[in-house]
């Protein structure tokens, strides 16, 4: 487990998870366009800024 801080809130996340996955696992919503579980991480739209 790793510890990180998002919006001033300390959260623990599984090592190897993305910031987006960690945020979602803790109920922190980050808007996305190109993120899709069926696809490999692509990072094309830059909407999520993570
Ligand atoms: S959702 Fe597109 S870059 Fe993050």
mmCIF file of C-alpha atoms and ligand atoms in Angstrom:
data_model
loop_
_atom_site.group_PDB
_atom_site.id
_atom_site.type_symbol
_atom_site.label_atom_id
_atom_site.label_comp_id
_atom_site.label_asym_id
_atom_site.label_seq_id
_atom_site.Cartn_x
_atom_site.Cartn_y
_atom_site.Cartn_z
ATOM 1 C CA UNK A 1 0.000 0.000 0.000
ATOM 2 C CA UNK A 2 1.077 3.543 -0.667
ATOM 3 C CA UNK A 3 -0.222 6.745 0.889
ATOM 4 C CA UNK A 4 -1.024 9.802 -1.176
ATOM 5 C CA UNK A 5 -2.916 13.024 -0.730
ATOM 6 C CA UNK A 6 -5.719 14.145 -3.032
ATOM 7 C CA UNK A 7 -7.546 17.418 -2.365
ATOM 8 C CA UNK A 8 -5.892 17.537 1.064
ATOM 9 C CA UNK A 9 -7.220 14.085 2.012
ATOM 10 C CA UNK A 10 -4.749 11.279 2.825
ATOM 11 C CA UNK A 11 -5.704 8.011 1.169
ATOM 12 C CA UNK A 12 -4.114 4.600 0.875
ATOM 13 C CA UNK A 13 -3.896 2.887 -2.482
ATOM 14 C CA UNK A 14 -2.627 -0.397 -3.818
ATOM 15 C CA UNK A 15 0.878 -0.094 -5.231
ATOM 16 C CA UNK A 16 0.710 -0.012 -9.010
ATOM 17 C CA UNK A 17 -2.747 1.543 -9.154
ATOM 18 C CA UNK A 18 -3.243 4.784 -11.046
ATOM 19 C CA UNK A 19 -4.149 8.052 -9.346
ATOM 20 C CA UNK A 20 -7.495 7.857 -11.093
ATOM 21 C CA UNK A 21 -8.135 4.341 -9.727
ATOM 22 C CA UNK A 22 -7.097 5.396 -6.210
ATOM 23 C CA UNK A 23 -9.337 8.455 -6.319
ATOM 24 C CA UNK A 24 -12.338 6.488 -7.553
ATOM 25 C CA UNK A 25 -11.793 3.804 -4.910
ATOM 26 C CA UNK A 26 -12.165 6.526 -2.279
ATOM 27 C CA UNK A 27 -15.219 8.206 -3.793
ATOM 28 C CA UNK A 28 -13.320 11.121 -5.305
ATOM 29 C CA UNK A 29 -14.864 11.846 -8.674
ATOM 30 C CA UNK A 30 -12.607 12.963 -11.510
ATOM 31 C CA UNK A 31 -14.247 13.683 -14.863
ATOM 32 C CA UNK A 32 -12.881 11.630 -17.769
ATOM 33 C CA UNK A 33 -13.442 11.232 -21.487
ATOM 34 C CA UNK A 34 -10.872 8.744 -22.783
ATOM 35 C CA UNK A 35 -10.583 6.564 -19.655
ATOM 36 C CA UNK A 36 -12.389 3.249 -20.159
ATOM 37 C CA UNK A 37 -11.889 -0.056 -18.335
ATOM 38 C CA UNK A 38 -11.973 -1.875 -21.673
ATOM 39 C CA UNK A 39 -9.011 0.109 -23.005
ATOM 40 C CA UNK A 40 -5.369 0.491 -22.031
ATOM 41 C CA UNK A 41 -4.551 3.845 -20.367
ATOM 42 C CA UNK A 42 -4.198 6.337 -23.183
ATOM 43 C CA UNK A 43 -4.200 9.879 -21.751
ATOM 44 C CA UNK A 44 -5.349 11.568 -24.900
ATOM 45 C CA UNK A 45 -8.054 13.987 -23.866
ATOM 46 C CA UNK A 46 -6.313 15.577 -20.835
ATOM 47 C CA UNK A 47 -9.641 16.098 -19.110
ATOM 48 C CA UNK A 48 -8.687 14.210 -15.937
ATOM 49 C CA UNK A 49 -5.300 15.960 -15.511
ATOM 50 C CA UNK A 50 -3.854 13.013 -13.576
HETATM 51 S S1 LIG B 1 -9.495 10.795 -19.132
HETATM 52 FE FE1 LIG B 1 -8.492 11.391 -20.925
HETATM 53 S S2 LIG B 1 -6.524 11.900 -20.285
HETATM 54 FE FE2 LIG B 1 -7.515 11.238 -18.502
#
